[in-house]
Amino acid sequence: MKPGCVVIGGGGHATMVLEALRLQGKVRIVGVTDPDRGRKSVAGVPVLGDDGILDQARRLKIRCFSVGVGSVGDNRPRAQLYRRAIESGLKPVQAIHPSAVVSPRATVGPGTMIFPRAVVNPGSELGANVIVNSAAVVEHDVRIADHAHVCPGAVLCGGVHVGEGAFIGAGAVVIQGVRIGAWAVVAAGAVVHKDVPEGGRVAGIPARPMGKKST
Ligand code: JB3
């Protein structure tokens, strides 16, 4: 029998995770956890309750999980939920949409999700609980650390490094070899041609620290 799986969070991102999991067909989706008591089901999947359910996983025959919270702009909640589920004894599952193109020479970490039409090219290494959102391009030899989120349509050119928990906004372009520090934020549509320090926040073309006027 396929292992029972819970998706943590029941909003828009969860609907994408649920679809990828269904199409992959490797797990039996048991339910969703969400603190919103008004939410009874998500994409036809029952909401089981809040995250306290994770401690009852064995009784409910749940063995694995996927973080279904997207947390735009701050990946810390996603990282916390991932750790919480691991502490509850659950195993992270990957959610890779069948239309994504993932090189057999790329490595993909536990709990990582790759959405429709995304591309992950050879030599790339993706950590745990990473999101490569719809139609994002992760070129060759890119490294993406745990909990980072590459939003829809963003492009990471060859050899880019993305630090833990970093956020790359929709449609942003990170030029070859640039390093994005841990927990940094790259705004939507930015073109990043220089390294961004840990916790840095950049926007614009070319990207500059947020709040500073271009010269
Ligand atoms: O832009 C795209 C393609 N996707 C966005 C995604 C990355 O982020 C999407 O459009 C949204 O902006 C956002 O999706 P997300 O995170 O699902 O947000 P939202 O639709 O607002 O739903 C968040 C859900 O997570 C709500 O139902 C919250 O109650 C729930 N939630 C918040 N904190 C939580 C927690 N659920 C659990 N289980 N545990 C929590 O700690």
PDB file of C-alpha atoms and ligand atoms in Angstrom:
ATOM      1  CA  MET A   1       0.000   0.000   0.000  1.00  0.00           C
ATOM      2  CA  LYS A   2       1.199   3.517  -0.748  1.00  0.00           C
ATOM      3  CA  PRO A   3       2.323   5.495   2.302  1.00  0.00           C
ATOM      4  CA  GLY A   4      -0.171   7.944   3.794  1.00  0.00           C
ATOM      5  CA  CYS A   5       0.774  11.580   3.291  1.00  0.00           C
ATOM      6  CA  VAL A   6      -0.315  14.846   4.903  1.00  0.00           C
ATOM      7  CA  VAL A   7       0.051  18.282   3.317  1.00  0.00           C
ATOM      8  CA  ILE A   8       0.789  21.008   5.868  1.00  0.00           C
ATOM      9  CA  GLY A   9      -1.163  24.153   5.011  1.00  0.00           C
ATOM     10  CA  GLY A  10      -4.330  24.470   2.976  1.00  0.00           C
ATOM     11  CA  GLY A  11      -4.026  27.614   0.849  1.00  0.00           C
ATOM     12  CA  GLY A  12      -3.126  28.301  -2.764  1.00  0.00           C
ATOM     13  CA  HIS A  13       0.297  26.700  -2.608  1.00  0.00           C
ATOM     14  CA  ALA A  14      -1.173  23.529  -1.131  1.00  0.00           C
ATOM     15  CA  THR A  15      -3.444  23.105  -4.148  1.00  0.00           C
ATOM     16  CA  MET A  16      -0.313  22.988  -6.328  1.00  0.00           C
ATOM     17  CA  VAL A  17       1.393  20.497  -4.025  1.00  0.00           C
ATOM     18  CA  LEU A  18      -1.705  18.295  -3.947  1.00  0.00           C
ATOM     19  CA  GLU A  19      -1.932  18.262  -7.727  1.00  0.00           C
ATOM     20  CA  ALA A  20       1.735  17.323  -8.132  1.00  0.00           C
ATOM     21  CA  LEU A  21       1.407  14.562  -5.532  1.00  0.00           C
ATOM     22  CA  ARG A  22      -1.734  13.185  -7.174  1.00  0.00           C
ATOM     23  CA  LEU A  23      -0.164  13.117 -10.622  1.00  0.00           C
ATOM     24  CA  GLN A  24       3.007  11.500  -9.286  1.00  0.00           C
ATOM     25  CA  GLY A  25       0.883   8.792  -7.701  1.00  0.00           C
ATOM     26  CA  LYS A  26       3.482   7.642  -5.180  1.00  0.00           C
ATOM     27  CA  VAL A  27       1.583   8.422  -1.974  1.00  0.00           C
ATOM     28  CA  ARG A  28      -1.955   8.147  -0.604  1.00  0.00           C
ATOM     29  CA  ILE A  29      -3.072  11.655   0.357  1.00  0.00           C
ATOM     30  CA  VAL A  30      -4.791  11.387   3.753  1.00  0.00           C
ATOM     31  CA  GLY A  31      -5.489  15.056   4.430  1.00  0.00           C
ATOM     32  CA  VAL A  32      -4.333  18.597   5.024  1.00  0.00           C
ATOM     33  CA  THR A  33      -3.521  20.430   8.255  1.00  0.00           C
ATOM     34  CA  ASP A  34      -4.508  24.074   8.615  1.00  0.00           C
ATOM     35  CA  PRO A  35      -5.197  26.259  11.679  1.00  0.00           C
ATOM     36  CA  ASP A  36      -8.101  27.906   9.833  1.00  0.00           C
ATOM     37  CA  ARG A  37     -11.131  26.169  11.341  1.00  0.00           C
ATOM     38  CA  GLY A  38     -13.367  27.468   8.564  1.00  0.00           C
ATOM     39  CA  ARG A  39     -11.464  25.437   5.990  1.00  0.00           C
ATOM     40  CA  LYS A  40     -13.048  22.012   5.661  1.00  0.00           C
ATOM     41  CA  SER A  41     -11.410  20.734   2.497  1.00  0.00           C
ATOM     42  CA  VAL A  42      -8.802  21.762  -0.039  1.00  0.00           C
ATOM     43  CA  ALA A  43      -9.066  20.586  -3.641  1.00  0.00           C
ATOM     44  CA  GLY A  44     -11.273  17.727  -2.461  1.00  0.00           C
ATOM     45  CA  VAL A  45      -8.918  16.689   0.360  1.00  0.00           C
ATOM     46  CA  PRO A  46     -10.241  16.923   3.949  1.00  0.00           C
ATOM     47  CA  VAL A  47      -8.702  19.324   6.458  1.00  0.00           C
ATOM     48  CA  LEU A  48      -7.869  17.095   9.431  1.00  0.00           C
ATOM     49  CA  GLY A  49      -7.242  19.925  11.913  1.00  0.00           C
ATOM     50  CA  ASP A  50      -4.288  22.071  12.925  1.00  0.00           C
ATOM     51  CA  ASP A  51      -0.662  20.912  13.130  1.00  0.00           C
ATOM     52  CA  GLY A  52      -1.411  19.040  16.373  1.00  0.00           C
ATOM     53  CA  ILE A  53      -2.540  16.315  13.947  1.00  0.00           C
ATOM     54  CA  LEU A  54       1.125  15.680  13.141  1.00  0.00           C
ATOM     55  CA  ASP A  55       1.537  14.141  16.594  1.00  0.00           C
ATOM     56  CA  GLN A  56      -1.286  11.699  15.807  1.00  0.00           C
ATOM     57  CA  ALA A  57       0.234  10.637  12.503  1.00  0.00           C
ATOM     58  CA  ARG A  58       0.852   7.027  13.495  1.00  0.00           C
ATOM     59  CA  ARG A  59      -2.784   6.535  14.554  1.00  0.00           C
ATOM     60  CA  LEU A  60      -3.954   8.075  11.276  1.00  0.00           C
ATOM     61  CA  LYS A  61      -1.537   5.894   9.267  1.00  0.00           C
ATOM     62  CA  ILE A  62       0.313   8.948   7.992  1.00  0.00           C
ATOM     63  CA  ARG A  63       3.977   8.290   7.202  1.00  0.00           C
ATOM     64  CA  CYS A  64       5.085  11.280   5.149  1.00  0.00           C
ATOM     65  CA  PHE A  65       4.436  14.963   4.548  1.00  0.00           C
ATOM     66  CA  SER A  66       4.847  17.874   2.201  1.00  0.00           C
ATOM     67  CA  VAL A  67       4.946  21.516   3.321  1.00  0.00           C
ATOM     68  CA  GLY A  68       1.998  23.168   1.578  1.00  0.00           C
ATOM     69  CA  VAL A  69       2.571  26.698   2.885  1.00  0.00           C
ATOM     70  CA  GLY A  70       4.164  29.046   0.350  1.00  0.00           C
ATOM     71  CA  SER A  71       4.893  31.994   2.693  1.00  0.00           C
ATOM     72  CA  VAL A  72       5.709  34.536   0.003  1.00  0.00           C
ATOM     73  CA  GLY A  73       8.817  36.571   0.843  1.00  0.00           C
ATOM     74  CA  ASP A  74       9.788  34.777   4.056  1.00  0.00           C
ATOM     75  CA  ASN A  75      10.760  31.134   4.033  1.00  0.00           C
ATOM     76  CA  ARG A  76      11.205  30.824   7.806  1.00  0.00           C
ATOM     77  CA  PRO A  77       7.645  29.537   8.418  1.00  0.00           C
ATOM     78  CA  ARG A  78       8.231  26.857   5.763  1.00  0.00           C
ATOM     79  CA  ALA A  79      11.511  25.859   7.384  1.00  0.00           C
ATOM     80  CA  GLN A  80       9.841  25.671  10.815  1.00  0.00           C
ATOM     81  CA  LEU A  81       6.989  23.511   9.521  1.00  0.00           C
ATOM     82  CA  TYR A  82       9.457  21.173   7.815  1.00  0.00           C
ATOM     83  CA  ARG A  83      11.418  20.697  11.051  1.00  0.00           C
ATOM     84  CA  ARG A  84       8.197  20.275  13.026  1.00  0.00           C
ATOM     85  CA  ALA A  85       7.065  17.426  10.785  1.00  0.00           C
ATOM     86  CA  ILE A  86      10.466  15.710  10.910  1.00  0.00           C
ATOM     87  CA  GLU A  87      10.363  15.924  14.726  1.00  0.00           C
ATOM     88  CA  SER A  88       6.967  14.198  14.584  1.00  0.00           C
ATOM     89  CA  GLY A  89       8.653  11.254  12.881  1.00  0.00           C
ATOM     90  CA  LEU A  90       7.325  11.918   9.378  1.00  0.00           C
ATOM     91  CA  LYS A  91       9.313  11.573   6.176  1.00  0.00           C
ATOM     92  CA  PRO A  92       9.421  14.390   3.597  1.00  0.00           C
ATOM     93  CA  VAL A  93       8.168  13.508   0.107  1.00  0.00           C
ATOM     94  CA  GLN A  94       9.131  15.229  -3.102  1.00  0.00           C
ATOM     95  CA  ALA A  95       6.312  16.701  -5.206  1.00  0.00           C
ATOM     96  CA  ILE A  96       7.509  16.847  -8.790  1.00  0.00           C
ATOM     97  CA  HIS A  97       4.903  17.684 -11.420  1.00  0.00           C
ATOM     98  CA  PRO A  98       5.147  15.332 -14.422  1.00  0.00           C
ATOM     99  CA  SER A  99       5.516  18.256 -16.824  1.00  0.00           C
ATOM    100  CA  ALA A 100       8.671  19.493 -15.067  1.00  0.00           C
ATOM    101  CA  VAL A 101      11.916  18.679 -16.864  1.00  0.00           C
ATOM    102  CA  VAL A 102      14.465  17.483 -14.324  1.00  0.00           C
ATOM    103  CA  SER A 103      17.834  16.287 -15.570  1.00  0.00           C
ATOM    104  CA  PRO A 104      18.874  12.812 -14.430  1.00  0.00           C
ATOM    105  CA  ARG A 105      22.169  14.522 -13.624  1.00  0.00           C
ATOM    106  CA  ALA A 106      20.535  16.905 -11.145  1.00  0.00           C
ATOM    107  CA  THR A 107      20.029  16.001  -7.491  1.00  0.00           C
ATOM    108  CA  VAL A 108      16.818  16.870  -5.688  1.00  0.00           C
ATOM    109  CA  GLY A 109      16.568  16.854  -1.900  1.00  0.00           C
ATOM    110  CA  PRO A 110      13.803  15.489   0.347  1.00  0.00           C
ATOM    111  CA  GLY A 111      10.522  17.388   0.467  1.00  0.00           C
ATOM    112  CA  THR A 112      11.464  19.531  -2.513  1.00  0.00           C
ATOM    113  CA  MET A 113       8.746  20.523  -4.973  1.00  0.00           C
ATOM    114  CA  ILE A 114       9.104  21.247  -8.666  1.00  0.00           C
ATOM    115  CA  PHE A 115       6.027  22.618 -10.369  1.00  0.00           C
ATOM    116  CA  PRO A 116       4.590  22.549 -13.916  1.00  0.00           C
ATOM    117  CA  ARG A 117       6.955  23.353 -16.777  1.00  0.00           C
ATOM    118  CA  ALA A 118       9.887  24.113 -14.498  1.00  0.00           C
ATOM    119  CA  VAL A 119      13.328  23.083 -15.756  1.00  0.00           C
ATOM    120  CA  VAL A 120      16.228  21.810 -13.660  1.00  0.00           C
ATOM    121  CA  ASN A 121      19.350  21.240 -15.723  1.00  0.00           C
ATOM    122  CA  PRO A 122      22.369  18.919 -15.344  1.00  0.00           C
ATOM    123  CA  GLY A 123      24.757  19.309 -12.450  1.00  0.00           C
ATOM    124  CA  SER A 124      22.275  21.252 -10.340  1.00  0.00           C
ATOM    125  CA  GLU A 125      21.868  20.380  -6.675  1.00  0.00           C
ATOM    126  CA  LEU A 126      18.665  21.229  -4.847  1.00  0.00           C
ATOM    127  CA  GLY A 127      18.486  20.867  -1.072  1.00  0.00           C
ATOM    128  CA  ALA A 128      15.538  19.926   1.145  1.00  0.00           C
ATOM    129  CA  ASN A 129      12.127  21.628   1.105  1.00  0.00           C
ATOM    130  CA  VAL A 130      13.052  23.808  -1.877  1.00  0.00           C
ATOM    131  CA  ILE A 131      10.309  25.205  -4.132  1.00  0.00           C
ATOM    132  CA  VAL A 132      10.999  25.512  -7.846  1.00  0.00           C
ATOM    133  CA  ASN A 133       7.727  27.091  -8.847  1.00  0.00           C
ATOM    134  CA  SER A 134       5.901  26.949 -12.183  1.00  0.00           C
ATOM    135  CA  ALA A 135       8.018  27.594 -15.291  1.00  0.00           C
ATOM    136  CA  ALA A 136      11.112  28.606 -13.306  1.00  0.00           C
ATOM    137  CA  VAL A 137      14.436  27.728 -14.924  1.00  0.00           C
ATOM    138  CA  VAL A 138      17.306  26.346 -12.883  1.00  0.00           C
ATOM    139  CA  GLU A 139      20.190  26.178 -15.321  1.00  0.00           C
ATOM    140  CA  HIS A 140      23.198  23.847 -15.208  1.00  0.00           C
ATOM    141  CA  ASP A 141      25.373  23.569 -12.098  1.00  0.00           C
ATOM    142  CA  VAL A 142      23.135  25.693  -9.865  1.00  0.00           C
ATOM    143  CA  ARG A 143      23.104  25.044  -6.117  1.00  0.00           C
ATOM    144  CA  ILE A 144      19.974  25.795  -4.113  1.00  0.00           C
ATOM    145  CA  ALA A 145      20.129  25.292  -0.353  1.00  0.00           C
ATOM    146  CA  ASP A 146      17.323  24.051   1.921  1.00  0.00           C
ATOM    147  CA  HIS A 147      13.987  25.916   2.159  1.00  0.00           C
ATOM    148  CA  ALA A 148      14.735  28.371  -0.678  1.00  0.00           C
ATOM    149  CA  HIS A 149      11.916  29.368  -3.040  1.00  0.00           C
ATOM    150  CA  VAL A 150      12.378  30.129  -6.734  1.00  0.00           C
ATOM    151  CA  CYS A 151       9.106  31.770  -7.782  1.00  0.00           C
ATOM    152  CA  PRO A 152       7.232  31.297 -11.072  1.00  0.00           C
ATOM    153  CA  GLY A 153       9.159  32.251 -14.175  1.00  0.00           C
ATOM    154  CA  ALA A 154      12.403  33.132 -12.378  1.00  0.00           C
ATOM    155  CA  VAL A 155      15.635  32.196 -14.144  1.00  0.00           C
ATOM    156  CA  LEU A 156      18.802  31.105 -12.361  1.00  0.00           C
ATOM    157  CA  CYS A 157      21.604  31.107 -14.936  1.00  0.00           C
ATOM    158  CA  GLY A 158      24.474  28.606 -14.927  1.00  0.00           C
ATOM    159  CA  GLY A 159      26.493  28.220 -11.730  1.00  0.00           C
ATOM    160  CA  VAL A 160      24.282  30.422  -9.528  1.00  0.00           C
ATOM    161  CA  HIS A 161      24.275  29.656  -5.789  1.00  0.00           C
ATOM    162  CA  VAL A 162      21.148  30.296  -3.720  1.00  0.00           C
ATOM    163  CA  GLY A 163      21.587  30.211   0.062  1.00  0.00           C
ATOM    164  CA  GLU A 164      19.354  28.604   2.659  1.00  0.00           C
ATOM    165  CA  GLY A 165      15.850  30.066   2.797  1.00  0.00           C
ATOM    166  CA  ALA A 166      16.511  32.658   0.105  1.00  0.00           C
ATOM    167  CA  PHE A 167      13.547  33.961  -1.888  1.00  0.00           C
ATOM    168  CA  ILE A 168      13.810  34.635  -5.616  1.00  0.00           C
ATOM    169  CA  GLY A 169      10.730  36.567  -6.777  1.00  0.00           C
ATOM    170  CA  ALA A 170       8.610  35.876  -9.836  1.00  0.00           C
ATOM    171  CA  GLY A 171      10.322  36.578 -13.135  1.00  0.00           C
ATOM    172  CA  ALA A 172      13.635  37.567 -11.540  1.00  0.00           C
ATOM    173  CA  VAL A 173      16.825  36.739 -13.428  1.00  0.00           C
ATOM    174  CA  VAL A 174      20.040  35.869 -11.613  1.00  0.00           C
ATOM    175  CA  ILE A 175      23.055  36.126 -13.922  1.00  0.00           C
ATOM    176  CA  GLN A 176      25.690  33.381 -14.271  1.00  0.00           C
ATOM    177  CA  GLY A 177      27.745  32.576 -11.204  1.00  0.00           C
ATOM    178  CA  VAL A 178      26.068  35.071  -8.847  1.00  0.00           C
ATOM    179  CA  ARG A 179      25.678  34.045  -5.190  1.00  0.00           C
ATOM    180  CA  ILE A 180      22.488  34.849  -3.308  1.00  0.00           C
ATOM    181  CA  GLY A 181      23.032  34.747   0.466  1.00  0.00           C
ATOM    182  CA  ALA A 182      20.970  32.812   2.976  1.00  0.00           C
ATOM    183  CA  TRP A 183      17.499  34.283   3.704  1.00  0.00           C
ATOM    184  CA  ALA A 184      18.041  37.024   1.096  1.00  0.00           C
ATOM    185  CA  VAL A 185      15.090  38.375  -0.901  1.00  0.00           C
ATOM    186  CA  VAL A 186      15.217  39.157  -4.614  1.00  0.00           C
ATOM    187  CA  ALA A 187      12.133  41.132  -5.672  1.00  0.00           C
ATOM    188  CA  ALA A 188       9.978  40.073  -8.609  1.00  0.00           C
ATOM    189  CA  GLY A 189      11.401  41.091 -11.963  1.00  0.00           C
ATOM    190  CA  ALA A 190      14.866  41.995 -10.662  1.00  0.00           C
ATOM    191  CA  VAL A 191      17.980  41.318 -12.710  1.00  0.00           C
ATOM    192  CA  VAL A 192      20.759  40.383 -10.312  1.00  0.00           C
ATOM    193  CA  HIS A 193      24.298  40.656 -11.653  1.00  0.00           C
ATOM    194  CA  LYS A 194      26.209  40.967  -8.355  1.00  0.00           C
ATOM    195  CA  ASP A 195      26.303  38.792  -5.241  1.00  0.00           C
ATOM    196  CA  VAL A 196      23.648  39.498  -2.591  1.00  0.00           C
ATOM    197  CA  PRO A 197      24.749  39.146   1.053  1.00  0.00           C
ATOM    198  CA  GLU A 198      23.031  37.019   3.669  1.00  0.00           C
ATOM    199  CA  GLY A 199      19.680  38.621   4.547  1.00  0.00           C
ATOM    200  CA  GLY A 200      20.085  41.205   1.753  1.00  0.00           C
ATOM    201  CA  ARG A 201      17.049  42.526  -0.117  1.00  0.00           C
ATOM    202  CA  VAL A 202      17.398  43.689  -3.712  1.00  0.00           C
ATOM    203  CA  ALA A 203      15.076  44.917  -6.455  1.00  0.00           C
ATOM    204  CA  GLY A 204      15.186  46.471  -9.914  1.00  0.00           C
ATOM    205  CA  ILE A 205      17.218  46.301 -13.109  1.00  0.00           C
ATOM    206  CA  PRO A 206      20.050  46.112 -12.376  1.00  0.00           C
ATOM    207  CA  ALA A 207      19.178  44.948  -8.872  1.00  0.00           C
ATOM    208  CA  ARG A 208      20.102  47.275  -6.009  1.00  0.00           C
ATOM    209  CA  PRO A 209      19.453  47.130  -2.279  1.00  0.00           C
ATOM    210  CA  MET A 210      15.803  47.933  -1.602  1.00  0.00           C
ATOM    211  CA  GLY A 211      15.161  51.442  -0.386  1.00  0.00           C
ATOM    212  CA  LYS A 212      18.189  52.929  -2.188  1.00  0.00           C
ATOM    213  CA  LYS A 213      17.614  55.060  -5.282  1.00  0.00           C
ATOM    214  CA  SER A 214      19.355  54.086  -8.510  1.00  0.00           C
ATOM    215  CA  THR A 215      22.106  56.463  -9.653  1.00  0.00           C
TER     216      THR A 215
HETATM  217  O1  JB3 B   1       2.533  32.797  -6.429  1.00  0.00           O
HETATM  218  C1  JB3 B   1       2.316  31.605  -6.372  1.00  0.00           C
HETATM  219  C2  JB3 B   1       2.420  30.757  -7.577  1.00  0.00           C
HETATM  220  N1  JB3 B   1       1.974  30.980  -5.256  1.00  0.00           N
HETATM  221  C3  JB3 B   1       1.840  31.649  -3.979  1.00  0.00           C
HETATM  222  C4  JB3 B   1       2.509  30.817  -2.910  1.00  0.00           C
HETATM  223  C5  JB3 B   1       3.975  30.624  -3.169  1.00  0.00           C
HETATM  224  O2  JB3 B   1       2.369  31.470  -1.641  1.00  0.00           O
HETATM  225  C6  JB3 B   1       0.361  31.839  -3.638  1.00  0.00           C
HETATM  226  O3  JB3 B   1      -0.257  32.633  -4.632  1.00  0.00           O
HETATM  227  C7  JB3 B   1       0.226  32.505  -2.276  1.00  0.00           C
HETATM  228  O4  JB3 B   1       0.663  33.826  -2.354  1.00  0.00           O
HETATM  229  C8  JB3 B   1       1.035  31.743  -1.239  1.00  0.00           C
HETATM  230  O5  JB3 B   1       0.374  30.521  -1.058  1.00  0.00           O
HETATM  231  P1  JB3 B   1       0.012  30.047   0.410  1.00  0.00           P
HETATM  232  O6  JB3 B   1       1.218  30.076   1.256  1.00  0.00           O
HETATM  233  O7  JB3 B   1      -0.727  28.785   0.287  1.00  0.00           O
HETATM  234  O8  JB3 B   1      -0.877  31.233   0.945  1.00  0.00           O
HETATM  235  P2  JB3 B   1      -2.445  31.299   1.208  1.00  0.00           P
HETATM  236  O9  JB3 B   1      -3.210  30.926  -0.003  1.00  0.00           O
HETATM  237  O10 JB3 B   1      -2.672  32.636   1.827  1.00  0.00           O
HETATM  238  O11 JB3 B   1      -2.722  30.173   2.291  1.00  0.00           O
HETATM  239  C9  JB3 B   1      -1.934  29.992   3.405  1.00  0.00           C
HETATM  240  C10 JB3 B   1      -2.592  28.860   4.185  1.00  0.00           C
HETATM  241  O12 JB3 B   1      -1.628  28.329   5.089  1.00  0.00           O
HETATM  242  C11 JB3 B   1      -3.785  29.336   4.994  1.00  0.00           C
HETATM  243  O13 JB3 B   1      -4.852  28.438   4.837  1.00  0.00           O
HETATM  244  C12 JB3 B   1      -3.242  29.357   6.416  1.00  0.00           C
HETATM  245  O14 JB3 B   1      -4.235  29.120   7.404  1.00  0.00           O
HETATM  246  C13 JB3 B   1      -2.237  28.220   6.362  1.00  0.00           C
HETATM  247  N2  JB3 B   1      -1.201  28.309   7.377  1.00  0.00           N
HETATM  248  C14 JB3 B   1      -0.552  29.412   7.825  1.00  0.00           C
HETATM  249  N3  JB3 B   1       0.317  29.081   8.794  1.00  0.00           N
HETATM  250  C15 JB3 B   1      -0.738  27.255   8.047  1.00  0.00           C
HETATM  251  C16 JB3 B   1       0.218  27.730   8.950  1.00  0.00           C
HETATM  252  N4  JB3 B   1      -1.050  25.958   7.952  1.00  0.00           N
HETATM  253  C17 JB3 B   1      -0.446  25.100   8.788  1.00  0.00           C
HETATM  254  N5  JB3 B   1      -0.748  23.803   8.726  1.00  0.00           N
HETATM  255  N6  JB3 B   1       0.486  25.495   9.706  1.00  0.00           N
HETATM  256  C18 JB3 B   1       0.846  26.800   9.829  1.00  0.00           C
HETATM  257  O15 JB3 B   1       1.690  27.136  10.667  1.00  0.00           O
END
